[in-house]
Short mmCIF file of N, CA and C in Angstrom, two decimals:
data_model
loop_
_atom_site.label_atom_id
_atom_site.label_comp_id
_atom_site.label_asym_id
_atom_site.label_seq_id
_atom_site.Cartn_x
_atom_site.Cartn_y
_atom_site.Cartn_z
N MET A 1 -14.03 23.14 10.88
CA MET A 1 -15.56 23.10 10.78
C MET A 1 -16.06 21.56 10.88
N ARG A 2 -16.81 21.37 11.76
CA ARG A 2 -17.39 19.86 11.97
C ARG A 2 -18.38 19.75 11.03
N ARG A 3 -18.48 18.62 10.34
CA ARG A 3 -19.57 18.14 9.38
C ARG A 3 -20.65 17.47 10.11
N PRO A 4 -21.81 17.41 9.64
CA PRO A 4 -22.85 16.90 10.27
C PRO A 4 -22.65 15.41 10.10
N ILE A 5 -23.25 14.70 11.15
CA ILE A 5 -22.93 13.16 11.09
C ILE A 5 -23.89 12.58 10.16
N HIS A 6 -24.92 13.18 9.88
CA HIS A 6 -26.09 12.72 8.78
C HIS A 6 -25.81 13.45 7.57
N GLY A 7 -26.23 12.96 6.53
CA GLY A 7 -26.37 13.75 5.25
C GLY A 7 -25.65 12.89 4.33
N SER A 8 -26.29 12.22 3.40
CA SER A 8 -25.59 11.33 2.64
C SER A 8 -24.69 12.07 1.47
N ALA A 9 -24.77 13.36 1.24
CA ALA A 9 -23.86 13.89 0.26
C ALA A 9 -22.61 14.27 0.89
N THR A 10 -22.61 14.53 2.32
CA THR A 10 -21.34 14.58 2.98
C THR A 10 -20.67 13.34 3.22
N ARG A 11 -21.39 12.43 3.63
CA ARG A 11 -20.88 11.07 3.62
C ARG A 11 -20.38 10.45 2.47
N ASP A 12 -20.93 10.71 1.21
CA ASP A 12 -20.27 10.31 -0.01
C ASP A 12 -19.08 10.78 -0.09
N ILE A 13 -18.75 12.27 0.03
CA ILE A 13 -17.54 12.87 -0.09
C ILE A 13 -16.65 12.35 0.70
N ASP A 14 -16.98 12.06 2.02
CA ASP A 14 -16.12 11.45 3.08
C ASP A 14 -15.61 10.21 2.57
N ARG A 15 -16.45 9.19 2.20
CA ARG A 15 -16.15 7.91 1.67
C ARG A 15 -15.23 7.98 0.50
N ARG A 16 -15.31 8.93 -0.44
CA ARG A 16 -14.61 9.03 -1.52
C ARG A 16 -13.00 9.63 -1.05
N ALA A 17 -13.11 10.41 -0.12
CA ALA A 17 -11.89 10.98 0.45
C ALA A 17 -11.00 9.86 1.13
N ILE A 18 -11.74 9.00 1.93
CA ILE A 18 -11.19 7.81 2.67
C ILE A 18 -10.52 6.80 1.59
N GLU A 19 -11.33 6.57 0.53
CA GLU A 19 -10.88 5.61 -0.53
C GLU A 19 -9.72 6.22 -1.36
N ASP A 20 -9.67 7.53 -1.70
CA ASP A 20 -8.57 8.02 -2.11
C ASP A 20 -7.31 8.19 -1.29
N CYS A 21 -7.47 8.07 0.03
CA CYS A 21 -6.35 8.08 0.85
C CYS A 21 -5.70 6.53 0.80
N LEU A 22 -6.57 5.58 0.83
CA LEU A 22 -5.97 4.05 0.66
C LEU A 22 -5.34 3.94 -0.49
N LEU A 23 -5.89 4.47 -1.65
CA LEU A 23 -5.25 4.31 -3.13
C LEU A 23 -4.07 5.16 -3.18
N ARG A 24 -3.87 6.37 -2.51
CA ARG A 24 -2.59 6.94 -2.52
C ARG A 24 -1.45 6.06 -1.82
N TYR A 25 -1.82 5.35 -0.68
CA TYR A 25 -0.94 4.57 -0.02
C TYR A 25 -0.37 3.48 -0.91
N VAL A 26 -1.37 2.61 -1.63
CA VAL A 26 -0.90 1.62 -2.38
C VAL A 26 -0.07 2.07 -3.66
N ARG A 27 -0.61 3.09 -4.19
CA ARG A 27 0.23 3.62 -5.35
C ARG A 27 1.61 4.01 -4.96
N GLY A 28 1.67 4.75 -3.70
CA GLY A 28 2.87 5.19 -3.25
C GLY A 28 3.97 3.97 -3.00
N VAL A 29 3.58 3.08 -2.43
CA VAL A 29 4.21 1.81 -2.16
C VAL A 29 4.61 1.15 -3.46
N ASP A 30 3.66 1.16 -4.38
CA ASP A 30 4.17 0.28 -5.65
C ASP A 30 4.89 1.11 -6.47
N ARG A 31 4.98 2.49 -6.27
CA ARG A 31 6.02 3.22 -7.27
C ARG A 31 7.21 3.73 -6.36
N ARG A 32 7.33 3.36 -5.19
CA ARG A 32 8.22 3.81 -4.33
C ARG A 32 8.33 5.37 -4.16
N ASN A 33 7.13 5.92 -4.04
CA ASN A 33 6.97 7.24 -3.79
C ASN A 33 6.57 7.37 -2.23
N TRP A 34 7.66 7.61 -1.40
CA TRP A 34 7.45 7.56 -0.05
C TRP A 34 6.71 8.71 0.52
N ASP A 35 6.70 9.95 -0.25
CA ASP A 35 6.10 11.08 0.08
C ASP A 35 4.47 10.94 0.06
N LEU A 36 4.05 10.08 -0.99
CA LEU A 36 2.80 9.70 -1.36
C LEU A 36 2.34 8.77 -0.23
N VAL A 37 3.16 7.84 0.15
CA VAL A 37 2.81 6.93 1.37
C VAL A 37 2.55 7.77 2.50
N ARG A 38 3.55 8.69 2.84
CA ARG A 38 3.45 9.52 3.89
C ARG A 38 2.08 10.42 4.00
N SER A 39 1.67 10.88 2.81
CA SER A 39 0.46 11.67 2.72
C SER A 39 -0.86 10.81 3.12
N ALA A 40 -0.84 9.55 3.17
CA ALA A 40 -1.93 8.59 3.52
C ALA A 40 -2.01 8.70 5.18
N TYR A 41 -0.99 9.21 5.77
CA TYR A 41 -1.08 9.12 7.32
C TYR A 41 -0.99 10.47 7.88
N HIS A 42 -1.61 10.54 9.16
CA HIS A 42 -1.25 11.68 10.17
C HIS A 42 -0.02 11.64 10.60
N VAL A 43 0.56 12.79 10.94
CA VAL A 43 1.99 12.84 11.32
C VAL A 43 2.26 11.92 12.46
N ASP A 44 1.33 11.79 13.44
CA ASP A 44 1.20 10.99 14.87
C ASP A 44 0.78 9.57 14.68
N ALA A 45 0.56 9.08 13.32
CA ALA A 45 -0.07 7.80 13.07
C ALA A 45 0.75 6.62 13.69
N HIS A 46 0.18 5.60 13.89
CA HIS A 46 0.76 4.41 14.24
C HIS A 46 0.52 3.23 13.32
N ASP A 47 1.47 2.52 12.84
CA ASP A 47 1.29 1.29 11.99
C ASP A 47 1.90 -0.04 12.45
N ASP A 48 0.95 -0.96 12.51
CA ASP A 48 1.21 -2.39 12.87
C ASP A 48 1.16 -3.18 11.52
N HIS A 49 2.49 -3.39 10.89
CA HIS A 49 2.54 -3.91 9.81
C HIS A 49 3.23 -5.24 9.87
N GLY A 50 2.84 -5.90 10.84
CA GLY A 50 3.44 -7.20 10.93
C GLY A 50 4.91 -7.22 11.61
N ASN A 51 6.08 -7.21 10.75
CA ASN A 51 7.31 -7.05 11.41
C ASN A 51 7.72 -5.60 11.87
N TYR A 52 6.82 -4.69 11.47
CA TYR A 52 7.08 -3.19 11.89
C TYR A 52 5.94 -3.03 12.82
N LYS A 53 6.07 -2.18 13.76
CA LYS A 53 4.98 -1.65 14.66
C LYS A 53 5.69 -0.29 15.11
N GLY A 54 4.99 0.82 14.75
CA GLY A 54 5.53 2.04 15.24
C GLY A 54 5.01 3.25 14.54
N SER A 55 5.71 4.34 14.61
CA SER A 55 5.38 5.61 14.13
C SER A 55 5.57 5.65 12.68
N ILE A 56 4.88 6.65 11.90
CA ILE A 56 5.07 6.84 10.37
C ILE A 56 6.53 6.97 9.97
N ASP A 57 7.11 7.63 10.68
CA ASP A 57 8.60 7.94 10.16
C ASP A 57 9.28 6.65 10.19
N GLY A 58 9.20 5.78 11.25
CA GLY A 58 9.98 4.57 11.16
C GLY A 58 9.37 3.67 10.26
N PHE A 59 7.98 3.56 9.99
CA PHE A 59 7.57 2.85 8.93
C PHE A 59 7.95 3.19 7.47
N ILE A 60 8.18 4.39 7.34
CA ILE A 60 8.74 4.81 5.95
C ILE A 60 10.07 4.29 5.90
N GLU A 61 10.95 4.51 6.81
CA GLU A 61 12.39 4.04 6.99
C GLU A 61 12.38 2.48 6.65
N SER A 62 11.33 1.77 7.35
CA SER A 62 11.36 0.36 7.18
C SER A 62 10.92 -0.21 5.70
N LEU A 63 10.07 0.78 5.08
CA LEU A 63 9.62 0.56 3.67
C LEU A 63 10.68 0.72 2.81
N ILE A 64 11.56 1.79 2.87
CA ILE A 64 12.75 2.10 2.01
C ILE A 64 13.70 1.06 2.06
N ALA A 65 13.90 0.42 3.28
CA ALA A 65 14.88 -0.69 3.51
C ALA A 65 14.35 -1.86 2.73
N ARG A 66 13.06 -2.24 3.02
CA ARG A 66 12.62 -3.55 2.55
C ARG A 66 12.41 -3.45 0.87
N HIS A 67 12.06 -2.25 0.49
CA HIS A 67 11.80 -2.18 -0.89
C HIS A 67 13.09 -1.88 -1.80
N ALA A 68 14.12 -1.95 -0.99
CA ALA A 68 15.59 -1.76 -1.78
C ALA A 68 15.73 -2.84 -2.92
N THR A 69 15.24 -3.96 -2.53
CA THR A 69 15.37 -5.26 -3.33
C THR A 69 14.09 -5.63 -4.15
N VAL A 70 13.01 -4.87 -3.86
CA VAL A 70 11.54 -5.31 -4.45
C VAL A 70 11.74 -4.78 -5.90
N GLU A 71 11.76 -5.61 -6.89
CA GLU A 71 11.74 -5.10 -8.16
C GLU A 71 10.41 -4.71 -8.73
N GLN A 72 9.39 -5.41 -8.45
CA GLN A 72 8.01 -5.11 -8.86
C GLN A 72 7.19 -5.26 -7.63
N SER A 73 6.16 -4.34 -7.60
CA SER A 73 5.02 -4.46 -6.47
C SER A 73 3.82 -4.04 -6.96
N MET A 74 2.75 -4.83 -6.67
CA MET A 74 1.46 -4.37 -7.00
C MET A 74 0.34 -4.77 -5.93
N HIS A 75 -0.30 -3.85 -5.44
CA HIS A 75 -1.27 -3.91 -4.46
C HIS A 75 -2.61 -3.83 -5.13
N VAL A 76 -3.45 -4.86 -4.89
CA VAL A 76 -4.96 -4.75 -5.27
C VAL A 76 -5.81 -4.74 -4.05
N VAL A 77 -6.55 -3.68 -3.98
CA VAL A 77 -7.42 -3.55 -2.86
C VAL A 77 -8.93 -3.70 -3.16
N SER A 78 -9.60 -4.23 -2.33
CA SER A 78 -11.13 -4.39 -2.69
C SER A 78 -11.92 -4.64 -1.33
N ASN A 79 -13.46 -4.76 -1.57
CA ASN A 79 -14.06 -5.15 -0.42
C ASN A 79 -13.91 -3.85 0.91
N LEU A 80 -13.97 -2.75 0.43
CA LEU A 80 -13.96 -1.57 1.39
C LEU A 80 -15.29 -1.49 2.01
N THR A 81 -15.06 -1.38 3.37
CA THR A 81 -16.21 -1.25 4.36
C THR A 81 -15.83 0.03 4.98
N ILE A 82 -16.59 1.06 5.14
CA ILE A 82 -16.42 2.30 6.10
C ILE A 82 -17.47 2.45 6.90
N GLU A 83 -17.10 2.64 8.12
CA GLU A 83 -18.16 2.75 9.15
C GLU A 83 -17.70 4.11 9.77
N PHE A 84 -18.76 5.04 10.08
CA PHE A 84 -18.46 6.31 10.47
C PHE A 84 -18.73 6.16 12.09
N ALA A 85 -17.93 6.67 12.97
CA ALA A 85 -17.94 6.46 14.27
C ALA A 85 -18.24 8.05 14.82
N GLY A 86 -18.36 8.92 14.00
CA GLY A 86 -18.65 10.34 14.22
C GLY A 86 -18.27 11.36 13.07
N PRO A 87 -18.44 12.49 13.35
CA PRO A 87 -18.16 13.38 12.01
C PRO A 87 -16.60 13.35 11.66
N ASP A 88 -15.69 13.03 12.45
CA ASP A 88 -14.38 12.98 12.10
C ASP A 88 -13.69 11.73 12.32
N SER A 89 -14.40 10.66 12.57
CA SER A 89 -13.73 9.39 12.78
C SER A 89 -14.46 8.25 12.05
N ALA A 90 -13.68 7.47 11.55
CA ALA A 90 -14.22 6.44 10.83
C ALA A 90 -13.27 4.94 10.82
N LEU A 91 -13.99 3.67 10.73
CA LEU A 91 -13.21 2.62 10.75
C LEU A 91 -13.23 2.06 9.09
N LEU A 92 -12.17 1.73 8.76
CA LEU A 92 -12.09 1.18 7.31
C LEU A 92 -11.49 0.02 7.37
N GLU A 93 -12.11 -1.11 6.52
CA GLU A 93 -11.76 -2.33 6.35
C GLU A 93 -11.51 -2.53 4.87
N ALA A 94 -10.45 -2.99 4.45
CA ALA A 94 -10.20 -3.23 2.99
C ALA A 94 -9.36 -4.58 2.77
N TYR A 95 -9.86 -5.28 1.96
CA TYR A 95 -9.06 -6.63 1.69
C TYR A 95 -7.95 -6.14 0.51
N PHE A 96 -6.96 -6.98 0.59
CA PHE A 96 -5.64 -6.63 -0.24
C PHE A 96 -5.05 -7.92 -0.56
N ILE A 97 -4.45 -7.80 -1.91
CA ILE A 97 -3.63 -8.88 -2.36
C ILE A 97 -2.36 -8.13 -2.92
N CYS A 98 -1.10 -8.43 -2.49
CA CYS A 98 -0.05 -7.72 -2.65
C CYS A 98 1.08 -8.64 -3.37
N HIS A 99 1.39 -8.62 -4.62
CA HIS A 99 2.19 -9.53 -5.17
C HIS A 99 3.51 -8.71 -5.47
N GLN A 100 4.65 -9.21 -5.01
CA GLN A 100 5.90 -8.67 -5.24
C GLN A 100 7.07 -9.56 -5.78
N ARG A 101 7.96 -8.80 -6.56
CA ARG A 101 9.03 -9.74 -7.08
C ARG A 101 10.30 -9.23 -6.41
N ILE A 102 11.00 -10.33 -5.67
CA ILE A 102 12.25 -9.74 -5.01
C ILE A 102 13.42 -10.14 -5.91
N SER A 103 14.51 -9.21 -6.03
CA SER A 103 15.60 -9.46 -6.93
C SER A 103 16.35 -10.50 -6.40
N PRO A 104 17.21 -10.91 -7.12
CA PRO A 104 18.26 -12.02 -6.82
C PRO A 104 19.04 -11.64 -5.56
N GLU A 105 19.37 -10.47 -5.64
CA GLU A 105 20.14 -9.82 -4.27
C GLU A 105 19.37 -9.93 -3.05
N GLY A 106 18.21 -9.94 -3.00
CA GLY A 106 17.41 -9.86 -1.83
C GLY A 106 16.67 -11.20 -1.54
N ALA A 107 16.67 -12.17 -2.56
CA ALA A 107 15.95 -13.27 -2.37
C ALA A 107 16.41 -14.16 -1.40
N ALA A 108 17.55 -14.29 -0.98
CA ALA A 108 18.11 -15.12 0.00
C ALA A 108 17.19 -15.02 1.44
N ALA A 109 16.80 -13.77 1.74
CA ALA A 109 16.07 -13.41 2.89
C ALA A 109 14.74 -13.98 2.83
N TYR A 110 14.34 -14.41 1.65
CA TYR A 110 12.71 -15.05 1.63
C TYR A 110 13.10 -16.66 1.47
N ALA A 111 14.29 -17.25 1.38
CA ALA A 111 14.38 -18.58 1.00
C ALA A 111 13.65 -19.57 1.90
N ALA A 112 13.36 -19.23 3.29
CA ALA A 112 12.81 -19.99 4.19
C ALA A 112 11.16 -20.01 3.80
N PHE A 113 10.67 -18.97 3.03
CA PHE A 113 9.25 -19.01 2.79
C PHE A 113 9.03 -19.68 1.61
N VAL A 114 10.07 -19.94 0.78
CA VAL A 114 9.84 -20.56 -0.71
C VAL A 114 9.26 -21.97 -0.52
N ARG A 115 8.13 -22.22 -1.18
CA ARG A 115 7.76 -23.78 -1.29
C ARG A 115 8.79 -24.82 -1.64
N GLY A 116 8.98 -25.80 -0.67
CA GLY A 116 10.06 -26.76 -0.77
C GLY A 116 11.41 -26.26 -0.33
N GLY A 117 11.48 -25.13 0.05
CA GLY A 117 12.63 -24.41 0.76
C GLY A 117 13.96 -24.48 -0.25
N VAL A 118 13.68 -24.73 -1.66
CA VAL A 118 14.76 -24.55 -2.54
C VAL A 118 14.84 -23.39 -3.40
N LEU A 119 16.03 -22.73 -3.42
CA LEU A 119 16.01 -21.62 -4.05
C LEU A 119 17.47 -21.57 -4.82
N VAL A 120 17.39 -21.51 -6.24
CA VAL A 120 18.63 -21.41 -6.88
C VAL A 120 19.34 -20.15 -6.66
N PRO A 121 20.60 -20.18 -6.42
CA PRO A 121 21.45 -18.90 -6.38
C PRO A 121 21.26 -17.85 -7.58
N GLY A 122 21.05 -16.76 -7.36
CA GLY A 122 20.81 -15.90 -8.46
C GLY A 122 19.50 -15.72 -9.01
N GLN A 123 18.50 -16.45 -8.41
CA GLN A 123 17.17 -16.35 -8.80
C GLN A 123 16.22 -15.43 -7.96
N ALA A 124 15.37 -14.98 -8.67
CA ALA A 124 14.35 -13.88 -8.07
C ALA A 124 13.21 -14.80 -7.28
N VAL A 125 12.59 -14.15 -6.52
CA VAL A 125 11.60 -14.89 -5.70
C VAL A 125 10.21 -13.82 -5.94
N GLU A 126 9.09 -14.52 -6.24
CA GLU A 126 7.78 -13.81 -6.17
C GLU A 126 6.99 -14.25 -5.05
N THR A 127 6.47 -13.13 -4.42
CA THR A 127 5.64 -13.33 -3.15
C THR A 127 4.38 -12.68 -3.37
N GLU A 128 3.57 -13.30 -2.62
CA GLU A 128 1.95 -13.04 -2.57
C GLU A 128 1.61 -13.09 -1.28
N VAL A 129 0.84 -11.73 -0.72
CA VAL A 129 0.37 -11.53 0.61
C VAL A 129 -1.09 -11.43 0.43
N VAL A 130 -1.93 -12.02 1.12
CA VAL A 130 -3.31 -11.82 1.04
C VAL A 130 -3.79 -11.37 2.62
N GLY A 131 -4.43 -10.25 2.80
CA GLY A 131 -4.78 -9.74 3.97
C GLY A 131 -5.83 -8.70 3.88
N ARG A 132 -5.89 -7.89 5.12
CA ARG A 132 -6.85 -6.89 5.28
C ARG A 132 -6.06 -5.62 5.99
N TYR A 133 -6.37 -4.45 5.63
CA TYR A 133 -6.13 -3.38 6.36
C TYR A 133 -7.42 -2.94 7.30
N VAL A 134 -6.91 -2.81 8.57
CA VAL A 134 -7.91 -2.32 9.45
C VAL A 134 -7.45 -0.99 10.00
N ASP A 135 -8.10 0.13 9.39
CA ASP A 135 -7.71 1.48 9.66
C ASP A 135 -8.76 2.27 10.33
N ARG A 136 -8.10 2.98 11.43
CA ARG A 136 -8.85 3.97 12.02
C ARG A 136 -8.59 5.19 11.24
N MET A 137 -9.55 5.77 10.75
CA MET A 137 -9.31 7.11 9.97
C MET A 137 -9.91 8.21 10.78
N ALA A 138 -9.05 9.35 10.74
CA ALA A 138 -9.54 10.69 11.26
C ALA A 138 -9.42 11.79 10.38
N LEU A 139 -10.56 12.70 10.54
CA LEU A 139 -10.58 13.85 9.79
C LEU A 139 -9.84 15.02 10.35
N ARG A 140 -8.85 15.56 9.80
CA ARG A 140 -8.16 16.77 10.50
C ARG A 140 -7.83 17.62 9.48
N GLY A 141 -7.90 18.94 9.87
CA GLY A 141 -7.62 19.90 8.87
C GLY A 141 -8.26 19.61 7.41
N GLY A 142 -9.40 19.18 7.39
CA GLY A 142 -9.93 18.87 6.20
C GLY A 142 -9.50 17.82 5.41
N ALA A 143 -8.59 16.83 6.08
CA ALA A 143 -8.13 15.78 5.28
C ALA A 143 -8.41 14.39 6.10
N TRP A 144 -8.98 13.46 5.43
CA TRP A 144 -9.17 11.96 6.00
C TRP A 144 -7.72 11.39 5.92
N ARG A 145 -7.25 11.00 6.97
CA ARG A 145 -5.86 10.08 6.93
C ARG A 145 -6.02 8.96 7.84
N ILE A 146 -5.02 8.12 7.59
CA ILE A 146 -5.04 7.02 8.63
C ILE A 146 -4.37 7.47 9.92
N GLN A 147 -4.95 7.05 10.96
CA GLN A 147 -4.38 7.45 12.45
C GLN A 147 -3.84 6.13 12.95
N HIS A 148 -4.38 5.02 12.65
CA HIS A 148 -3.91 3.69 13.26
C HIS A 148 -4.20 2.81 12.31
N ARG A 149 -3.22 1.92 11.83
CA ARG A 149 -3.35 0.74 10.91
C ARG A 149 -2.87 -0.41 11.54
N THR A 150 -3.83 -1.50 11.53
CA THR A 150 -3.37 -2.79 11.56
C THR A 150 -3.49 -3.69 10.45
N VAL A 151 -2.42 -4.17 10.03
CA VAL A 151 -2.58 -5.15 8.91
C VAL A 151 -2.82 -6.66 9.30
N VAL A 152 -3.86 -7.11 8.87
CA VAL A 152 -4.35 -8.52 9.25
C VAL A 152 -3.85 -9.57 8.17
N PHE A 153 -3.13 -10.33 8.48
CA PHE A 153 -2.52 -11.41 7.50
C PHE A 153 -3.40 -12.63 7.28
N GLU A 154 -3.63 -12.94 6.07
CA GLU A 154 -4.55 -14.06 5.75
C GLU A 154 -3.57 -15.34 5.21
N VAL A 155 -2.87 -14.89 4.29
CA VAL A 155 -2.10 -15.93 3.48
C VAL A 155 -0.73 -15.28 3.16
N TYR A 156 0.37 -16.03 3.00
CA TYR A 156 1.75 -15.69 2.50
C TYR A 156 2.25 -16.82 1.66
N ARG A 157 2.53 -16.40 0.48
CA ARG A 157 3.21 -17.57 -0.49
C ARG A 157 4.40 -16.74 -0.92
N ALA A 158 5.38 -17.83 -1.42
CA ALA A 158 6.79 -17.31 -1.91
C ALA A 158 7.12 -18.45 -2.82
N HIS A 159 7.57 -18.20 -4.03
CA HIS A 159 8.04 -19.32 -4.86
C HIS A 159 9.33 -18.61 -5.75
N PRO A 160 9.92 -19.52 -6.54
CA PRO A 160 11.10 -18.94 -7.37
C PRO A 160 10.36 -18.28 -8.58
N ALA A 161 10.99 -17.25 -8.97
CA ALA A 161 10.43 -16.54 -10.03
C ALA A 161 11.02 -16.90 -11.56
N ALA A 162 10.17 -16.90 -12.32
CA ALA A 162 10.62 -17.25 -13.84
C ALA A 162 11.47 -16.31 -14.27
N ALA A 163 12.59 -16.67 -15.09
CA ALA A 163 13.49 -15.80 -15.88
C ALA A 163 12.58 -14.55 -16.39
N GLY A 164 13.09 -13.35 -16.18
CA GLY A 164 12.39 -12.02 -16.86
C GLY A 164 10.89 -11.89 -16.22
N GLY A 165 10.52 -12.61 -15.31
CA GLY A 165 9.22 -12.42 -14.70
C GLY A 165 8.12 -13.15 -15.47
N GLY A 166 8.54 -13.78 -16.62
CA GLY A 166 7.53 -14.58 -17.33
C GLY A 166 6.91 -13.43 -18.33
N LEU A 167 7.39 -12.25 -18.50
CA LEU A 167 6.81 -11.13 -19.38
C LEU A 167 7.46 -11.27 -20.67
N GLY A 168 6.73 -10.76 -21.77
CA GLY A 168 7.20 -10.70 -23.05
C GLY A 168 8.24 -9.62 -23.26
N ALA A 169 9.12 -9.92 -24.03
CA ALA A 169 10.33 -8.99 -24.25
C ALA A 169 9.76 -7.64 -24.83
N ASN A 170 8.85 -7.48 -25.52
CA ASN A 170 8.13 -6.34 -26.18
C ASN A 170 7.03 -5.64 -25.17
N TRP A 171 6.83 -6.16 -24.08
CA TRP A 171 5.75 -5.68 -23.18
C TRP A 171 6.27 -4.48 -22.49
N THR A 172 5.32 -3.73 -22.21
CA THR A 172 5.72 -2.38 -21.33
C THR A 172 5.59 -2.84 -19.79
N VAL A 173 6.69 -2.78 -19.09
CA VAL A 173 7.03 -3.25 -17.76
C VAL A 173 7.02 -2.17 -16.84
N SER A 174 6.43 -2.51 -15.55
CA SER A 174 6.31 -1.56 -14.56
C SER A 174 7.88 -1.08 -14.09
N ARG A 175 7.94 0.05 -13.59
CA ARG A 175 9.12 0.58 -13.14
C ARG A 175 8.95 1.18 -11.75
N ARG A 176 9.94 1.32 -10.98
CA ARG A 176 9.82 1.83 -9.56
C ARG A 176 10.98 2.84 -9.31
N ASP A 177 11.39 3.44 -10.47
CA ASP A 177 12.39 4.40 -10.34
C ASP A 177 11.95 5.83 -10.58
N GLY A 178 10.73 6.08 -10.49
CA GLY A 178 10.30 7.33 -11.28
C GLY A 178 9.90 7.64 -12.66
N ASN A 179 10.04 6.61 -13.31
CA ASN A 179 9.87 6.42 -14.89
C ASN A 179 8.97 5.34 -15.34
N ASP A 180 8.05 5.07 -14.47
CA ASP A 180 6.85 4.18 -14.77
C ASP A 180 6.20 4.93 -15.74
N PRO A 181 5.37 4.15 -16.80
CA PRO A 181 4.51 4.86 -17.84
C PRO A 181 3.52 5.73 -17.06
N LEU A 182 2.91 5.53 -15.82
CA LEU A 182 2.02 6.30 -15.07
C LEU A 182 2.76 7.72 -14.85
N GLU A 183 4.01 7.67 -14.24
CA GLU A 183 4.67 8.84 -13.74
C GLU A 183 5.07 9.66 -14.95
N ILE A 184 5.52 9.02 -16.11
CA ILE A 184 5.71 9.75 -17.42
C ILE A 184 4.51 10.53 -17.76
N ALA A 185 3.48 9.71 -17.82
CA ALA A 185 2.02 10.44 -18.22
C ALA A 185 1.75 11.60 -17.36
N ARG A 186 1.95 11.30 -16.08
CA ARG A 186 1.53 12.27 -15.01
C ARG A 186 2.41 13.71 -15.31
N ARG A 187 3.63 13.56 -15.58
CA ARG A 187 4.59 14.63 -15.84
C ARG A 187 4.04 15.31 -17.24
N GLU A 188 3.84 14.63 -18.16
CA GLU A 188 3.35 15.17 -19.44
C GLU A 188 2.13 16.07 -19.30
N LEU A 189 1.18 15.54 -18.42
CA LEU A 189 -0.09 16.27 -18.20
C LEU A 189 -0.04 17.23 -17.23
N ASN A 190 1.18 17.50 -16.68
CA ASN A 190 1.44 18.45 -15.53
C ASN A 190 0.48 18.32 -14.40
N LEU A 191 0.24 16.93 -13.97
CA LEU A 191 -0.26 16.67 -12.73
C LEU A 191 0.52 16.75 -11.66
N PRO A 192 0.09 17.29 -10.30
CA PRO A 192 0.88 17.42 -9.16
C PRO A 192 1.24 16.12 -8.72
#
């Protein structure tokens, strides 16, 4: 069923659905929930993510490989601009900052990016990427999803990580193994 192009209530619902799609993507990446990441894309979507350009299946495979040594990941998204090109087409621009901690096992691959080029063996690396998602969104089967994503990079930084991530010993720390406090709470509340 095609929706009217005009009508603020319909567009508000569409805007929220597009925003929810973007948030599913970042939550999925940060929690290593690849099914959740996949749910943000149409099956025939294309992703241009810098070093990876191609299908969603290939993109998920590249994420699994790259995130094998990512101990912590946090995406922060803001400045969402949504422009509707028709009843089932929209353009989304969203700013993002992504902070990741790379384990000592994977840190060597990032040594060339570390400020000063010096990395002590056995030391983790922290990275920060600043950029924008430029997403062509499509409404199909009642669901807004990404049809084509281009990641626009603004800044990339890497530096040696402090031991323990600089976190207090008694602080609750994020996890990426299905047992993050969020995932435990979702299971306790029987959320899908």
